[in-house]
XYZ file of C-alpha atoms in Angstrom:
578
model
C 66.168 -154.728 219.130
C 63.272 -154.727 221.595
C 60.617 -157.320 220.559
C 57.782 -154.842 221.152
C 59.328 -151.951 219.217
C 56.611 -149.704 217.727
C 58.749 -149.253 214.617
C 59.310 -152.865 213.590
C 57.204 -155.393 211.789
C 56.746 -158.885 213.123
C 58.759 -160.909 210.628
C 57.041 -164.011 209.360
C 58.190 -167.134 211.196
C 58.831 -169.720 208.498
C 59.418 -173.455 208.319
C 60.810 -175.019 205.166
C 59.955 -178.216 203.338
C 62.889 -178.303 200.954
C 62.456 -174.920 199.200
C 58.754 -174.407 199.977
C 58.081 -172.009 202.883
C 55.170 -172.266 205.320
C 53.945 -169.770 207.886
C 54.037 -170.967 211.468
C 51.476 -168.357 212.561
C 48.909 -169.290 209.903
C 49.750 -172.984 209.605
C 49.675 -172.669 205.832
C 52.162 -172.779 202.986
C 52.874 -169.764 200.786
C 52.166 -171.902 197.710
C 51.800 -175.501 196.645
C 54.891 -177.662 196.306
C 57.369 -176.796 193.577
C 57.738 -173.717 191.403
C 54.877 -171.279 192.150
C 55.298 -169.298 188.929
C 52.537 -170.844 186.829
C 50.087 -171.053 189.751
C 50.558 -167.390 190.687
C 50.433 -166.280 187.067
C 47.109 -168.048 186.500
C 45.298 -167.003 189.687
C 46.378 -163.366 189.727
C 47.690 -161.445 186.656
C 46.163 -164.017 184.302
C 42.582 -163.170 185.366
C 42.522 -159.424 184.732
C 43.329 -158.730 181.064
C 46.145 -156.411 182.120
C 47.700 -155.906 178.656
C 44.386 -154.842 177.123
C 43.612 -152.598 180.076
C 47.017 -150.972 179.686
C 46.169 -150.071 176.092
C 43.085 -148.162 177.285
C 44.690 -146.211 180.141
C 47.578 -143.949 181.086
C 47.899 -145.755 184.390
C 46.550 -148.897 186.013
C 46.388 -149.123 189.807
C 46.725 -152.563 191.358
C 46.340 -153.356 195.067
C 47.654 -156.628 196.464
C 46.772 -157.785 199.968
C 49.463 -160.258 200.981
C 52.766 -159.528 199.189
C 54.571 -162.556 200.609
C 57.674 -163.377 198.572
C 56.667 -161.078 195.716
C 55.790 -163.734 193.118
C 52.549 -162.050 192.045
C 54.380 -158.764 191.672
C 57.210 -160.271 189.643
C 54.779 -162.068 187.338
C 52.876 -158.822 186.833
C 56.100 -156.928 186.101
C 57.031 -159.493 183.443
C 53.593 -159.271 181.856
C 53.704 -155.475 181.892
C 57.205 -155.208 180.444
C 56.506 -157.672 177.617
C 53.185 -156.057 176.664
C 54.894 -153.074 175.061
C 52.605 -150.634 176.862
C 53.597 -147.065 177.623
C 51.097 -146.887 180.496
C 52.247 -146.694 184.093
C 51.517 -149.451 186.595
C 51.081 -148.290 190.183
C 51.414 -151.473 192.214
C 50.456 -151.129 195.889
C 51.099 -154.118 198.140
C 50.219 -154.549 201.815
C 52.029 -157.078 203.993
C 51.720 -157.268 207.793
C 54.427 -159.889 208.419
C 56.988 -159.704 205.623
C 59.596 -162.417 205.137
C 63.132 -161.407 205.975
C 65.554 -160.493 203.219
C 67.433 -163.728 203.959
C 64.247 -165.744 203.362
C 63.542 -163.790 200.182
C 67.063 -164.490 198.940
C 66.622 -168.205 199.618
C 63.473 -168.326 197.494
C 64.865 -166.187 194.686
C 68.459 -167.450 194.892
C 68.396 -168.969 191.428
C 66.516 -166.157 189.729
C 68.048 -164.910 186.539
C 65.459 -162.259 185.798
C 66.214 -158.582 186.048
C 63.018 -158.058 188.042
C 63.925 -160.712 190.612
C 67.373 -159.240 191.168
C 65.883 -155.759 191.384
C 63.429 -156.883 194.081
C 66.288 -158.164 196.224
C 68.122 -154.847 195.766
C 65.237 -152.634 196.877
C 63.607 -154.911 199.475
C 63.142 -152.775 202.612
C 64.284 -153.337 206.161
C 61.464 -154.732 208.328
C 59.969 -151.446 209.527
C 56.270 -150.570 209.714
C 56.347 -147.976 206.962
C 55.398 -147.128 203.375
C 58.264 -147.899 201.003
C 57.876 -146.306 197.563
C 60.227 -147.019 194.667
C 60.112 -146.668 190.903
C 60.854 -150.299 190.126
C 61.173 -149.480 186.418
C 60.512 -146.272 184.523
C 56.868 -147.382 184.113
C 56.202 -149.272 187.359
C 55.973 -147.667 190.803
C 55.865 -150.080 193.724
C 54.416 -148.965 197.055
C 55.244 -151.679 199.564
C 53.324 -151.124 202.806
C 54.504 -153.121 205.804
C 51.396 -152.750 207.937
C 48.177 -154.560 208.836
C 45.665 -154.199 206.001
C 42.984 -153.157 208.503
C 44.909 -149.983 209.338
C 46.505 -149.468 205.908
C 43.384 -149.467 203.720
C 41.705 -146.443 205.354
C 44.925 -144.450 204.785
C 45.138 -145.213 201.072
C 44.361 -142.420 198.613
C 43.972 -144.329 195.357
C 41.479 -145.455 192.732
C 42.069 -149.168 192.251
C 41.523 -151.059 188.998
C 42.658 -154.529 190.079
C 42.845 -156.370 193.405
C 44.919 -159.427 194.279
C 43.628 -161.022 197.477
C 46.427 -163.426 198.384
C 46.348 -164.034 202.114
C 46.619 -167.363 203.874
C 43.519 -169.546 204.174
C 40.570 -167.545 205.586
C 39.997 -169.873 208.536
C 43.495 -168.999 209.804
C 43.645 -165.390 208.581
C 40.428 -163.576 209.592
C 42.363 -160.270 209.831
C 42.511 -160.209 206.018
C 39.311 -162.012 205.045
C 36.619 -159.997 206.823
C 33.868 -157.531 206.029
C 35.927 -154.479 207.001
C 38.522 -155.406 204.384
C 35.916 -156.143 201.711
C 34.174 -152.819 202.364
C 37.565 -151.072 202.192
C 38.211 -152.664 198.820
C 34.830 -151.478 197.581
C 35.567 -147.914 198.713
C 38.824 -147.875 196.741
C 37.475 -149.688 193.654
C 36.973 -147.985 190.320
C 33.700 -148.838 188.522
C 34.251 -152.254 186.964
C 37.361 -152.986 189.017
C 38.191 -156.684 189.250
C 39.509 -158.912 192.042
C 40.804 -162.456 192.206
C 41.720 -164.869 194.977
C 42.553 -168.557 195.215
C 39.960 -168.966 198.010
C 36.321 -169.846 197.340
C 35.466 -170.099 201.033
C 31.986 -168.963 202.039
C 33.249 -166.042 204.103
C 35.012 -164.654 201.019
C 32.110 -165.161 198.611
C 29.520 -163.779 201.009
C 31.713 -160.915 202.140
C 32.592 -159.680 198.660
C 28.968 -160.005 197.554
C 27.773 -158.056 200.615
C 30.299 -155.307 199.821
C 28.750 -154.896 196.381
C 30.979 -157.057 194.180
C 29.588 -159.468 191.601
C 31.320 -162.827 192.069
C 31.903 -165.906 189.933
C 33.874 -169.107 190.280
C 36.496 -169.797 187.666
C 38.802 -172.697 186.904
C 41.574 -172.930 189.462
C 45.096 -174.273 189.233
C 46.465 -177.680 190.161
C 44.845 -179.205 193.221
C 42.718 -176.083 193.723
C 39.970 -176.723 191.218
C 38.359 -173.281 191.552
C 39.318 -169.670 192.128
C 37.116 -166.678 192.871
C 36.762 -163.690 190.538
C 34.844 -160.545 191.472
C 33.897 -157.262 189.809
C 32.711 -153.939 191.201
C 29.510 -152.469 189.722
C 29.764 -150.283 186.642
C 31.727 -150.238 183.418
C 35.482 -150.025 183.676
C 37.210 -147.083 182.017
C 40.950 -146.584 181.928
C 42.362 -143.851 184.140
C 44.048 -140.902 182.473
C 46.935 -138.866 183.805
C 46.782 -135.099 183.861
C 49.913 -133.632 182.284
C 49.666 -129.829 182.418
C 52.518 -127.486 181.563
C 54.560 -126.695 184.703
C 57.044 -124.016 185.715
C 59.205 -124.253 188.846
C 60.725 -121.318 190.701
C 63.875 -122.625 192.402
C 66.592 -125.130 191.511
C 67.794 -126.364 194.909
C 66.868 -129.689 196.465
C 63.150 -128.781 196.409
C 63.205 -127.709 192.764
C 65.314 -130.682 191.704
C 63.030 -133.074 193.584
C 59.947 -131.629 191.885
C 61.617 -131.768 188.473
C 62.594 -135.410 189.061
C 59.041 -136.422 189.942
C 57.584 -134.474 187.019
C 60.029 -136.196 184.656
C 58.866 -139.591 185.928
C 55.354 -138.608 184.821
C 56.691 -137.427 181.440
C 56.348 -133.727 182.207
C 59.292 -131.497 181.281
C 59.044 -128.360 183.438
C 60.478 -124.918 182.888
C 62.830 -124.160 185.808
C 63.683 -120.605 186.824
C 66.317 -119.884 189.470
C 67.567 -116.621 190.909
C 71.398 -116.699 190.874
C 71.412 -114.711 194.135
C 69.621 -117.636 195.881
C 71.798 -120.679 195.081
C 70.129 -124.014 195.704
C 70.885 -126.738 198.242
C 71.658 -124.142 200.943
C 74.880 -123.328 199.007
C 76.384 -126.642 200.105
C 78.253 -128.964 197.697
C 76.713 -132.053 199.348
C 73.866 -132.907 201.705
C 73.370 -135.892 204.001
C 70.436 -138.278 203.756
C 69.451 -140.169 206.892
C 66.226 -140.449 208.932
C 65.194 -138.264 211.852
C 64.130 -140.748 214.518
C 62.248 -140.303 217.767
C 62.180 -142.430 220.898
C 58.390 -142.241 220.681
C 56.994 -143.222 217.286
C 55.230 -140.212 215.776
C 54.153 -138.990 212.354
C 57.356 -137.001 211.803
C 59.456 -140.122 212.332
C 57.146 -142.073 210.023
C 57.539 -139.438 207.320
C 61.307 -139.364 207.766
C 61.670 -143.151 207.493
C 59.540 -143.201 204.343
C 61.325 -140.137 202.967
C 64.766 -141.615 203.545
C 63.866 -144.813 201.694
C 62.404 -142.875 198.767
C 65.391 -140.507 198.475
C 67.943 -143.327 198.548
C 66.178 -145.358 195.877
C 64.787 -142.703 193.531
C 66.659 -139.405 193.702
C 69.329 -138.782 191.089
C 72.755 -137.783 192.372
C 72.509 -139.914 195.534
C 75.256 -142.262 196.694
C 74.119 -144.893 199.206
C 76.657 -144.999 202.091
C 76.456 -146.016 205.770
C 76.649 -143.012 208.088
C 78.618 -143.169 211.344
C 77.322 -141.144 214.305
C 79.728 -140.158 217.084
C 79.467 -137.820 220.084
C 81.435 -137.140 223.251
C 78.294 -135.995 225.075
C 76.987 -138.758 227.418
C 73.321 -137.690 227.175
C 73.414 -137.798 223.361
C 75.101 -141.197 223.423
C 72.505 -142.591 225.835
C 69.684 -141.385 223.599
C 71.235 -143.031 220.553
C 71.748 -146.264 222.469
C 68.047 -146.263 223.360
C 67.149 -145.623 219.714
C 69.259 -148.580 218.631
C 67.106 -150.815 220.824
C 64.034 -149.814 218.796
C 65.421 -150.671 215.339
C 66.915 -153.732 213.666
C 70.694 -153.794 213.349
C 70.558 -153.516 209.567
C 68.891 -150.126 210.033
C 70.516 -148.619 213.138
C 73.383 -150.402 214.870
C 75.594 -149.619 217.849
C 79.257 -150.436 217.245
C 81.297 -149.610 220.343
C 80.596 -145.970 221.154
C 79.527 -145.242 217.583
C 76.144 -145.749 215.933
C 75.781 -146.722 212.265
C 72.886 -145.563 210.091
C 72.940 -148.316 207.476
C 70.198 -146.675 205.411
C 71.897 -143.377 204.587
C 73.564 -141.556 201.719
C 74.990 -138.389 200.199
C 73.193 -136.130 197.747
C 75.157 -133.962 195.339
C 73.492 -131.451 193.066
C 73.121 -132.214 189.354
C 72.654 -129.949 186.364
C 68.972 -129.507 185.534
C 67.606 -129.658 181.999
C 65.586 -126.572 181.127
C 67.145 -124.377 183.843
C 67.076 -120.629 183.264
C 68.742 -117.951 185.398
C 66.001 -115.446 186.157
C 64.711 -113.326 189.033
C 60.927 -113.703 189.145
C 59.372 -110.493 190.465
C 55.761 -110.753 189.350
C 53.110 -113.423 188.809
C 50.259 -112.529 186.441
C 47.220 -114.832 186.002
C 46.403 -114.820 182.304
C 43.843 -116.932 180.447
C 44.000 -119.843 182.879
C 47.793 -119.825 183.143
C 50.348 -118.012 185.291
C 52.804 -115.703 183.593
C 56.068 -114.979 185.398
C 57.836 -111.671 184.808
C 61.097 -110.029 185.844
C 61.553 -106.659 187.576
C 61.086 -104.789 184.312
C 57.799 -106.560 183.642
C 59.196 -108.638 180.797
C 57.690 -112.127 180.501
C 59.928 -115.009 181.557
C 57.638 -118.021 181.209
C 54.020 -119.115 181.281
C 52.418 -122.401 182.364
C 49.235 -124.062 183.623
C 50.769 -124.858 187.010
C 53.400 -122.997 189.023
C 55.509 -124.651 191.710
C 57.340 -122.521 194.260
C 60.520 -124.106 195.571
C 62.897 -121.216 196.113
C 64.335 -121.993 199.558
C 65.204 -118.754 201.341
C 63.744 -116.913 198.363
C 60.264 -118.042 199.478
C 60.091 -115.007 201.799
C 59.364 -112.836 198.758
C 56.947 -115.327 197.186
C 54.613 -116.185 200.066
C 53.331 -114.686 203.295
C 53.728 -117.953 205.218
C 55.961 -117.441 208.246
C 59.357 -119.040 207.714
C 62.372 -118.897 210.003
C 65.867 -118.572 208.582
C 68.706 -120.791 209.714
C 72.201 -119.795 208.644
C 74.815 -122.521 208.342
C 78.458 -122.496 207.366
C 80.671 -125.386 206.346
C 84.228 -125.685 205.048
C 85.771 -127.685 202.257
C 89.193 -129.125 203.068
C 91.860 -131.381 201.624
C 93.585 -134.060 203.665
C 96.271 -136.551 202.719
C 95.550 -138.516 205.867
C 92.601 -140.882 206.031
C 89.483 -139.235 207.465
C 86.101 -140.722 208.323
C 84.239 -141.159 205.036
C 80.816 -140.157 206.333
C 80.397 -138.930 209.911
C 77.788 -136.998 211.892
C 77.130 -136.188 215.544
C 79.348 -133.550 217.121
C 80.732 -132.721 213.680
C 79.831 -133.634 210.089
C 82.460 -134.996 207.694
C 81.525 -135.977 204.139
C 84.004 -137.414 201.655
C 83.486 -135.676 198.320
C 86.080 -137.680 196.415
C 89.866 -137.872 196.248
C 91.351 -135.820 199.081
C 88.337 -133.472 199.288
C 86.061 -133.422 202.340
C 83.150 -131.251 203.453
C 83.091 -130.359 207.164
C 80.206 -128.686 208.959
C 78.329 -127.035 210.137
C 77.345 -124.048 212.208
C 73.757 -123.255 213.210
C 72.423 -119.727 213.626
C 68.680 -119.285 213.918
C 67.219 -116.063 212.528
C 70.190 -114.928 210.445
C 69.888 -114.116 206.745
C 73.569 -113.287 206.191
C 74.788 -115.358 203.203
C 78.419 -114.309 203.565
C 81.086 -116.601 204.990
C 82.692 -115.536 208.268
C 86.275 -116.048 209.380
C 85.180 -116.728 212.968
C 82.994 -119.624 211.804
C 85.742 -120.989 209.590
C 88.209 -120.914 212.503
C 85.711 -122.636 214.776
C 85.115 -125.456 212.271
C 88.856 -125.903 211.697
C 89.385 -126.116 215.469
C 86.521 -128.588 215.973
C 87.876 -130.795 213.192
C 91.391 -130.755 214.652
C 89.991 -131.752 218.040
C 88.008 -134.611 216.488
C 90.969 -135.935 214.490
C 93.694 -135.135 217.051
C 95.794 -133.557 214.295
C 95.833 -130.553 211.937
C 97.187 -132.251 208.849
C 94.574 -130.763 206.531
C 94.212 -127.560 204.534
C 91.273 -125.252 203.947
C 90.008 -125.141 200.363
C 86.896 -122.971 200.643
C 84.172 -121.971 203.094
C 80.470 -122.226 202.204
C 77.596 -120.326 203.823
C 73.915 -120.716 203.110
C 70.434 -120.015 204.413
C 67.824 -122.686 204.872
C 64.298 -122.129 206.132
C 61.991 -123.935 208.520
C 58.485 -123.596 209.901
C 57.851 -123.091 213.604
C 56.706 -126.724 213.999
C 59.841 -127.982 212.160
C 57.683 -129.898 209.665
C 58.111 -129.257 205.953
C 55.330 -127.682 203.900
C 54.174 -129.398 200.718
C 51.106 -129.201 198.538
C 48.630 -126.772 197.074
C 49.428 -123.226 198.156
C 46.401 -121.300 199.473
C 45.826 -118.338 197.162
C 45.747 -115.826 200.010
C 49.292 -116.774 201.071
C 50.912 -115.764 197.768
C 52.751 -112.489 198.356
C 50.642 -109.500 197.346
C 53.802 -107.816 196.100
C 54.235 -110.688 193.624
C 50.677 -111.178 192.400
C 49.405 -108.726 189.820
C 46.061 -107.037 190.402
C 43.113 -108.583 188.566
C 42.181 -107.239 185.168
C 39.934 -108.295 182.333
C 42.211 -111.170 181.420
C 42.527 -112.522 184.962
C 38.870 -113.300 185.627
C 38.003 -116.803 186.801
C 39.844 -119.057 189.212
C 43.540 -118.398 189.764
C 45.903 -120.925 188.168
C 47.097 -123.622 190.563
C 50.196 -122.901 192.623
C 51.998 -125.589 194.632
C 54.886 -125.151 197.040
C 57.616 -127.252 198.624
C 59.209 -125.212 201.384
C 60.526 -125.037 204.942
C 62.801 -128.048 204.451
C 65.052 -127.323 207.426
C 68.170 -129.397 208.033
C 66.941 -132.661 206.442
C 65.740 -131.359 203.093
C 67.646 -133.954 201.086
C 65.931 -136.692 203.119
C 62.387 -135.345 202.961
C 62.016 -133.259 199.784
C 61.992 -136.082 197.178
C 59.040 -137.933 198.738
C 57.140 -134.704 199.380
C 57.698 -133.740 195.737
C 56.434 -137.152 194.609
C 53.259 -136.596 196.639
C 52.717 -133.160 195.077
C 53.205 -134.428 191.530
C 51.078 -137.547 192.107
C 48.193 -135.359 193.279
C 48.666 -133.041 190.309
C 48.681 -135.871 187.760
C 45.913 -137.976 189.332
C 48.076 -140.898 190.482
C 47.812 -142.666 193.855
C 49.406 -140.807 196.725
C 52.739 -142.241 197.885
C 51.834 -141.078 201.396
C 49.180 -142.275 203.815
C 46.442 -139.725 204.373
C 47.681 -138.730 207.840
C 51.168 -137.856 206.535
C 49.703 -135.816 203.681
C 47.726 -133.977 206.341
C 50.908 -133.471 208.382
C 52.681 -131.449 205.678
C 49.757 -129.477 204.268
C 50.330 -125.739 203.758
C 46.982 -124.618 205.195
C 47.860 -125.876 208.697
C 48.890 -122.419 209.874
């Protein structure tokens, strides 16, 4: 990996005094000698009355600057889980120079807590990215590996509690400065609270200048005092919006939306047209990131999307993906990419390249799914009523989400391009690559069953399988394996859609883009603003990688939770960009 890679974080350089780590860069220890549990518990979660706040809110948003080894987070998780609350905790942590997984394992080697083991399982590779995971069914962790000075302006959140846990201010001016304090004030709810172990003048004066009221409180151990601060105003618990929701479409977009809605305790109605089968008619889809030699927003979204899909989406099996190609130019490009990423993310092994953060998505049965062909949308008394071709009502809800894949052509006027693809399902008694991409895709479905694909035909809307495509795939597979000891089980053909810029579309759907053939004309009952319609569409060839995170962003915005995306990536996928 190149030391100046634009994708990678600068891992914290650590020296050890027995089991206590110290930062070489900041010439400071992560905590005092011994077990940091009681110290961290007192200075951070112990100052903010979290259990009582949880009883007065549907969600509490906490922002930590300086995640370190995760002790503050783990103490907060324990407090939250033992409080008996049903409220959600949205824990956002920013860390510029994260410890390596090996260092984290050394510190937490003897942990016997479920939370500690879970942290080691989900701890991300050292990439500058936003890593979002539902740590428990009530706690969502957004772990941002980025400098706080660039991360805070991108945050879209209303913060109730701040943990300011950087190294000593004299050595860490990047975290303890007026820009950071003003950023905290911008994000703070009225009455939001903050705590830090440091009572240095720059911290007291800076927080006061940003508008916080400060006070010294009893510290812990050798640190006699800590600093507590509050934003102006009276604190009121945040409430989640939980409207009724109906989804049109049951493919990867519809399933991703349903999964995110379920996490916010919303059970949607799901309508799917049997003539538009979901997941591009494929029995399995690959999850791995789309990477660029030049870091750009699409690569950033794909890295974040891949992490989210692997750790949150139901029906996903985490497996390393092997890339292989006989084309020299493709191989050279992949070799250059490998130089930009750590080996535990992207690794060259001989002439192959391994995506270590990859997986396979297989469709699951959806609760509440109804087979129905939606032909009309009628605004009625603040809700949207969906009807079939005969005008008979199918469902009605406050919010409608369009996620119909190739069926979106009839639902919206936004310009989508079709891409037809065909794959084949085979059986082989001989060992085949478990999970391969590059010149050909091979996915092990279980037993002797494998999925092989796929063709690419831009502009076609033909959903039927073709013998010529089947023969081509059989021939390509035989050439790859150097044998024909396999049998065809079934071909699969499907249509996926993409936008001209090859970026997915996600978010609130502009009213003028809903198909006029679908939307009923206004009448006496349709006066007032049209009910909200959202869409997740144009997923292209990496829908299984990108749809779950995009769906989480849509549902978070709908419910009033912090966005799992930085502002620039939300802007990237917006539907009014055309």
